[in-house]
Structure formats: C-alpha cells, structure tokens
C-alpha cells in the first residue's frame, strides 16, 4: 500500500533533523511542498537543502503545489480557515492519488514538529475518513520552535512544578490568560505582543531561530518591547517575512 511520512524537520537549523527523520527522508519517493508565495520561498529552499544534505542518492522528486489562498480579510475567521482546510484536503487527496504508485512513499516536510500548530495530521485523517484513498501514514517528531527558543535563551520552559500555556498572537490580543504565569506565543503578526506591555512580565523572544538570521532579545517587557518591535519591522522589511516565537513569564508576586 501507499505510505505517507509526515516528517518534523526542526525549526530551521539543519542539525535539528533527527536520525529518525533522516531514515524517513531516505524512504520518500515524492516530497509534497506547498508554495505559499514569495515570503515562504526561503522555507522551501531550506527544505530542499535538508534533502540534498541527508538523502543518499537522488531517486526522489519534489512536487510543488500552489497553496490555496486563505481569505485573511474575512471577519468569519473560523469559516475562512475551514474553507481553506477543505481546499487543502481536496488537493492532498488528489496528489496522493495522482503522484504515488501502488507502493509509493510520499513525504511532507513539516516545520518544527508535526503536532504543534500544523494542520497536516488533521488533513490526512480527513482524507482517510472520506474513504476514497487507502494508505498508511507515520508521524516523525521534530524539534519545535519552542524548544529552539528555550535552548537559545538557556531557560527552562516551565518553572518548577508549574504549567505552561501555548497560544497564538490572535488569542493573546484578547488578554493575557488569567490562570497562566508562563505563556508561549506563536503565530503572532505583532499585534498580540503590542497589546501586552505591562509592568510584571519578562519576555524571551526569538525570530528565525536556528538560522543565520536568528534574533534574540530577553528582558522586562516594558524595557525591551520597543527594541523587539523595531527589530521585527527591520527584519520584515529586509527579508519580506518573519517567524518569531516568545515566552512571556509573569514575575513572581511578593
Ligand atoms: C504554523 S506554526 C508551525 C510551528 C511548528 N510546527 C513548530 O513545531 O515549531 C508557525 C509558527 O511557528 C513559529 N516558528 C516556527 N519556526 C520558527 C523559527 N525558526 N523561529 C521562530 N519562530 C518559529 C512562529 O511562531 C510561527 O508563526
């Protein structure tokens, strides 16, 4: 039967790729890559470099597909995301059908780890639930951007015996989670952080983690928020895109 491998490739540093991922890369006949436009070309190039570096031989190919555009202006966020996901599901189903032979192996190179803010596992499950395709699939874990962030700042993710919350910039903009003291924020277009400047938070911020463009800032949020905003703007102008992650840590109350 056909097989799909959903391979976590780490957050940007080629050395994040695990030995399990390298073994998986070497089984793949066809890599499916979504082309998300010019801002993500660097990420596609990084994926190709990983393949060139770790795959022995050249008996594999890349299929690049334009990613369905998500309606980013629609006020109905949930519906827009559902619609976009349905289009992606159709597309992936067709690719598996068209591009893989009876015993072919398809691969998705997923940034960080496939379990964290990545829709591919759900899409693959949706395809299987439709019942038109027959294939097995495996998930290969990867180093997340959260782990890359904490390692570069040399901090622990949680404080002793305490929980951690992972959220998005969109949700953070609605307020700092009431019950949480340590919050990791991903997928922030800058707006979430701008709403946060308050007196009792420390921030550990990282952009382009694991890559030569990596940027790191840490300190009391009220002191470093301006610097982070400026670095974000400059980097976005220079490169055309930015990926950043940060940990907000409430200072202990006395
Ligand atoms: C769609 S999510 C994918 C997360 C990924 N699955 C992971 O495990 O890290 C994209 C978000 O991950 C974060 N991210 C991914 N790679 C990053 C990197 N190299 N540096 C900083 N943030 C990164 C950013 O918050 C970005 O908005």
Short mmCIF file of C-alpha atoms and ligand atoms in Angstrom, two decimals:
data_model
loop_
_atom_site.label_atom_id
_atom_site.label_comp_id
_atom_site.label_asym_id
_atom_site.label_seq_id
_atom_site.Cartn_x
_atom_site.Cartn_y
_atom_site.Cartn_z
CA UNK A 1 0.00 0.00 0.00
CA UNK A 2 0.91 3.63 -0.34
CA UNK A 3 2.60 5.32 2.56
CA UNK A 4 2.83 8.89 3.78
CA UNK A 5 5.52 10.17 6.11
CA UNK A 6 4.85 13.41 7.99
CA UNK A 7 8.36 14.38 8.93
CA UNK A 8 9.21 17.03 11.52
CA UNK A 9 12.38 18.72 10.28
CA UNK A 10 13.10 21.08 13.18
CA UNK A 11 12.76 24.82 13.42
CA UNK A 12 15.40 25.97 10.97
CA UNK A 13 18.81 24.58 11.89
CA UNK A 14 19.79 21.63 9.66
CA UNK A 15 21.25 19.90 12.74
CA UNK A 16 17.76 19.79 14.26
CA UNK A 17 16.92 16.98 11.83
CA UNK A 18 16.87 13.77 13.89
CA UNK A 19 18.28 10.40 12.88
CA UNK A 20 14.72 9.08 12.75
CA UNK A 21 13.86 11.89 10.32
CA UNK A 22 16.92 11.13 8.17
CA UNK A 23 15.87 7.48 7.93
CA UNK A 24 12.38 8.61 6.94
CA UNK A 25 13.67 11.12 4.36
CA UNK A 26 15.53 8.29 2.69
CA UNK A 27 12.34 6.29 2.18
CA UNK A 28 10.44 9.02 0.35
CA UNK A 29 9.84 8.91 -3.42
CA UNK A 30 7.89 12.17 -3.70
CA UNK A 31 8.01 15.21 -1.43
CA UNK A 32 4.93 17.41 -1.49
CA UNK A 33 5.70 21.06 -0.91
CA UNK A 34 3.14 23.83 -0.64
CA UNK A 35 4.22 27.00 -2.39
CA UNK A 36 2.93 29.78 -0.14
CA UNK A 37 4.21 32.63 -2.26
CA UNK A 38 7.40 34.68 -2.25
CA UNK A 39 7.54 35.11 1.53
CA UNK A 40 7.95 31.38 2.04
CA UNK A 41 10.41 30.66 -0.78
CA UNK A 42 13.24 30.66 1.76
CA UNK A 43 11.47 27.91 3.67
CA UNK A 44 11.08 25.82 0.55
CA UNK A 45 14.78 26.30 -0.20
CA UNK A 46 15.62 25.19 3.36
CA UNK A 47 13.59 22.01 2.83
CA UNK A 48 15.41 21.24 -0.40
CA UNK A 49 18.77 21.76 1.31
CA UNK A 50 17.79 19.28 4.02
CA UNK A 51 17.00 16.69 1.36
CA UNK A 52 20.26 17.35 -0.52
CA UNK A 53 22.22 17.06 2.69
CA UNK A 54 20.65 13.96 4.17
CA UNK A 55 19.33 11.82 1.33
CA UNK A 56 21.72 9.36 -0.23
CA UNK A 57 21.16 9.12 -3.96
CA UNK A 58 18.76 11.20 -5.96
CA UNK A 59 15.82 8.87 -6.56
CA UNK A 60 13.31 11.34 -5.18
CA UNK A 61 11.40 14.27 -6.57
CA UNK A 62 9.64 17.38 -5.36
CA UNK A 63 6.10 18.29 -6.31
CA UNK A 64 5.41 21.95 -5.59
CA UNK A 65 1.79 22.98 -5.45
CA UNK A 66 0.41 26.48 -5.03
CA UNK A 67 -1.21 26.66 -1.60
CA UNK A 68 -4.89 27.63 -1.71
CA UNK A 69 -5.12 31.26 -0.62
CA UNK A 70 -6.77 31.75 2.71
CA UNK A 71 -9.28 34.58 2.98
CA UNK A 72 -7.39 36.71 5.51
CA UNK A 73 -9.77 39.67 5.43
CA UNK A 74 -12.93 37.74 6.18
CA UNK A 75 -14.32 38.58 9.62
CA UNK A 76 -15.55 34.98 9.82
CA UNK A 77 -12.14 33.60 10.80
CA UNK A 78 -13.29 30.08 11.64
CA UNK A 79 -15.23 29.68 8.37
CA UNK A 80 -12.33 31.04 6.32
CA UNK A 81 -9.94 28.56 7.95
CA UNK A 82 -12.40 25.66 7.45
CA UNK A 83 -12.82 26.55 3.80
CA UNK A 84 -9.08 26.77 3.26
CA UNK A 85 -8.56 23.45 5.02
CA UNK A 86 -11.19 21.78 2.81
CA UNK A 87 -9.40 23.02 -0.30
CA UNK A 88 -6.11 21.68 1.04
CA UNK A 89 -7.72 18.33 1.83
CA UNK A 90 -9.02 18.05 -1.77
CA UNK A 91 -5.60 18.92 -3.09
CA UNK A 92 -3.69 16.46 -0.92
CA UNK A 93 -6.15 13.69 -1.71
CA UNK A 94 -5.61 14.26 -5.40
CA UNK A 95 -1.83 14.38 -5.03
CA UNK A 96 -1.73 11.08 -3.17
CA UNK A 97 -3.90 9.60 -5.88
CA UNK A 98 -2.00 11.03 -8.87
CA UNK A 99 1.60 11.16 -7.77
CA UNK A 100 2.16 7.95 -5.81
CA UNK A 101 2.41 4.46 -7.30
CA UNK A 102 0.77 1.46 -5.60
CA UNK A 103 3.62 1.10 -3.10
CA UNK A 104 4.88 4.66 -3.38
CA UNK A 105 6.00 6.72 -0.41
CA UNK A 106 5.06 10.39 -0.12
CA UNK A 107 6.65 12.83 2.30
CA UNK A 108 5.64 16.10 3.89
CA UNK A 109 8.50 18.09 5.39
CA UNK A 110 6.88 19.85 8.32
CA UNK A 111 8.48 22.78 10.05
CA UNK A 112 9.30 22.08 13.71
CA UNK A 113 7.13 19.22 14.95
CA UNK A 114 4.01 17.95 13.15
CA UNK A 115 1.93 18.14 16.36
CA UNK A 116 2.32 21.84 17.05
CA UNK A 117 0.19 24.37 15.10
CA UNK A 118 0.36 22.33 11.92
CA UNK A 119 -2.77 21.09 10.16
CA UNK A 120 -1.26 18.22 8.17
CA UNK A 121 -2.15 15.37 10.56
CA UNK A 122 -5.79 16.52 10.61
CA UNK A 123 -5.89 16.82 6.83
CA UNK A 124 -4.51 13.30 6.41
CA UNK A 125 -7.09 11.98 8.90
CA UNK A 126 -9.84 13.80 6.99
CA UNK A 127 -8.71 12.18 3.73
CA UNK A 128 -8.80 8.72 5.33
CA UNK A 129 -12.25 9.47 6.78
CA UNK A 130 -13.57 10.26 3.29
CA UNK A 131 -12.81 6.63 2.47
CA UNK A 132 -11.67 7.15 -1.15
CA UNK A 133 -7.96 6.56 -0.53
CA UNK A 134 -6.04 3.72 1.01
CA UNK A 135 -2.68 4.44 2.61
CA UNK A 136 -0.74 4.16 5.85
CA UNK A 137 0.91 7.11 7.47
CA UNK A 138 3.51 7.79 10.13
CA UNK A 139 4.46 10.89 12.06
CA UNK A 140 8.13 11.60 12.78
CA UNK A 141 8.68 14.08 15.63
CA UNK A 142 10.87 17.15 15.31
CA UNK A 143 12.46 19.92 17.38
CA UNK A 144 9.83 22.64 17.79
CA UNK A 145 10.47 26.37 17.61
CA UNK A 146 9.58 26.43 21.32
CA UNK A 147 12.49 24.15 22.12
CA UNK A 148 14.78 26.15 19.83
CA UNK A 149 13.71 29.31 21.70
CA UNK A 150 14.30 27.97 25.21
CA UNK A 151 17.64 26.40 24.26
CA UNK A 152 18.95 29.62 22.73
CA UNK A 153 17.92 31.62 25.80
CA UNK A 154 19.20 28.82 28.08
CA UNK A 155 15.96 28.77 30.08
CA UNK A 156 13.51 26.12 31.16
CA UNK A 157 10.09 26.17 29.53
CA UNK A 158 8.24 25.68 32.82
CA UNK A 159 9.07 26.83 36.29
CA UNK A 160 9.38 24.15 38.99
CA UNK A 161 6.12 22.22 39.25
CA UNK A 162 4.25 24.84 37.20
CA UNK A 163 2.21 24.55 33.98
CA UNK A 164 2.85 26.29 30.67
CA UNK A 165 0.34 27.51 28.15
CA UNK A 166 0.96 27.70 24.40
CA UNK A 167 -1.21 30.12 22.49
CA UNK A 168 -1.42 32.33 19.40
CA UNK A 169 -0.93 36.05 18.90
CA UNK A 170 -4.59 36.31 17.93
CA UNK A 171 -5.73 34.88 21.28
CA UNK A 172 -3.14 36.82 23.27
CA UNK A 173 -4.59 40.04 21.86
CA UNK A 174 -7.76 39.20 23.82
CA UNK A 175 -5.77 39.32 27.07
CA UNK A 176 -3.05 37.52 29.00
CA UNK A 177 -4.51 34.14 30.03
CA UNK A 178 -5.93 34.58 33.53
CA UNK A 179 -4.72 31.34 35.07
CA UNK A 180 -1.29 31.28 33.46
CA UNK A 181 2.10 32.58 34.56
CA UNK A 182 4.15 31.23 31.65
CA UNK A 183 2.78 31.64 28.16
CA UNK A 184 4.42 30.76 24.85
CA UNK A 185 3.10 32.72 21.90
CA UNK A 186 3.29 31.59 18.28
CA UNK A 187 1.77 32.86 15.03
CA UNK A 188 1.77 36.49 16.14
CA UNK A 189 1.72 39.13 13.41
CA UNK A 190 2.97 41.60 16.02
CA UNK A 191 -0.44 42.68 17.22
CA UNK A 192 -0.62 40.25 20.17
CA UNK A 193 2.61 41.49 21.69
CA UNK A 194 1.69 45.14 21.22
CA UNK A 195 -1.33 44.65 23.47
CA UNK A 196 0.78 43.15 26.26
CA UNK A 197 3.08 45.81 27.58
CA UNK A 198 2.55 45.71 31.33
CA UNK A 199 4.69 46.05 34.39
CA UNK A 200 5.05 42.47 35.57
CA UNK A 201 6.13 40.40 32.55
CA UNK A 202 9.52 39.22 31.32
CA UNK A 203 9.89 38.21 27.69
CA UNK A 204 12.20 35.76 25.92
CA UNK A 205 11.84 36.46 22.20
CA UNK A 206 13.38 34.75 19.17
CA UNK A 207 12.99 35.18 15.42
CA UNK A 208 14.34 32.96 12.60
CA UNK A 209 15.56 30.60 15.34
CA UNK A 210 18.25 28.18 14.26
CA UNK A 211 19.03 30.09 11.06
CA UNK A 212 21.86 32.53 10.27
CA UNK A 213 19.34 35.39 10.64
CA UNK A 214 18.43 34.45 14.21
CA UNK A 215 17.46 37.33 16.51
CA UNK A 216 17.18 37.03 20.30
CA UNK A 217 16.01 39.55 22.89
CA UNK A 218 15.24 38.97 26.57
CA UNK A 219 14.32 41.24 29.46
CA UNK A 220 11.49 43.01 31.25
CA UNK A 221 8.80 43.54 28.64
CA UNK A 222 8.35 47.24 29.37
CA UNK A 223 12.08 47.78 28.71
CA UNK A 224 12.57 45.67 25.58
CA UNK A 225 9.17 45.85 23.81
CA UNK A 226 10.31 48.84 21.71
CA UNK A 227 13.51 47.11 20.63
CA UNK A 228 11.61 43.96 19.65
CA UNK A 229 9.10 45.97 17.62
CA UNK A 230 11.91 47.77 15.81
CA UNK A 231 13.82 44.54 15.10
CA UNK A 232 10.60 42.93 13.81
CA UNK A 233 9.92 45.81 11.44
CA UNK A 234 13.50 45.97 10.13
CA UNK A 235 13.75 42.22 9.63
CA UNK A 236 10.37 42.06 7.91
CA UNK A 237 11.37 44.82 5.51
CA UNK A 238 14.75 43.24 4.81
CA UNK A 239 13.58 39.63 4.31
CA UNK A 240 9.94 40.09 3.37
CA UNK A 241 8.71 37.71 6.11
CA UNK A 242 9.25 36.94 9.75
CA UNK A 243 8.72 33.96 12.03
CA UNK A 244 9.01 34.65 15.73
CA UNK A 245 8.11 32.91 18.96
CA UNK A 246 8.28 34.16 22.51
CA UNK A 247 7.74 33.19 26.13
CA UNK A 248 6.03 35.66 28.45
CA UNK A 249 6.82 34.97 32.08
CA UNK A 250 4.94 36.67 34.90
CA UNK A 251 7.33 37.90 37.56
CA UNK A 252 6.73 36.32 40.98
CA UNK A 253 4.38 38.40 43.11
CA UNK A 254 5.65 39.10 46.61
C1 LIG B 1 2.45 27.16 11.58
S1 LIG B 1 3.37 27.31 13.05
C2 LIG B 1 4.38 25.90 12.95
C3 LIG B 1 5.08 25.53 14.24
C4 LIG B 1 5.99 24.31 14.11
N1 LIG B 1 5.21 23.12 13.82
C5 LIG B 1 6.86 24.07 15.33
O1 LIG B 1 6.89 22.95 15.83
O2 LIG B 1 7.57 25.00 15.75
C6 LIG B 1 4.43 28.65 12.62
C7 LIG B 1 4.90 29.42 13.83
O3 LIG B 1 5.95 28.72 14.44
C8 LIG B 1 6.89 29.61 14.99
N2 LIG B 1 8.20 29.32 14.36
C9 LIG B 1 8.46 28.29 13.53
N3 LIG B 1 9.77 28.28 13.21
C10 LIG B 1 10.35 29.31 13.86
C11 LIG B 1 11.67 29.82 13.94
N4 LIG B 1 12.66 29.24 13.26
N5 LIG B 1 11.90 30.90 14.72
C12 LIG B 1 10.90 31.48 15.41
N6 LIG B 1 9.64 31.06 15.37
C13 LIG B 1 9.35 29.98 14.61
C14 LIG B 1 6.38 31.02 14.72
O4 LIG B 1 5.63 31.42 15.85
C15 LIG B 1 5.48 30.79 13.54
O5 LIG B 1 4.47 31.78 13.48
#
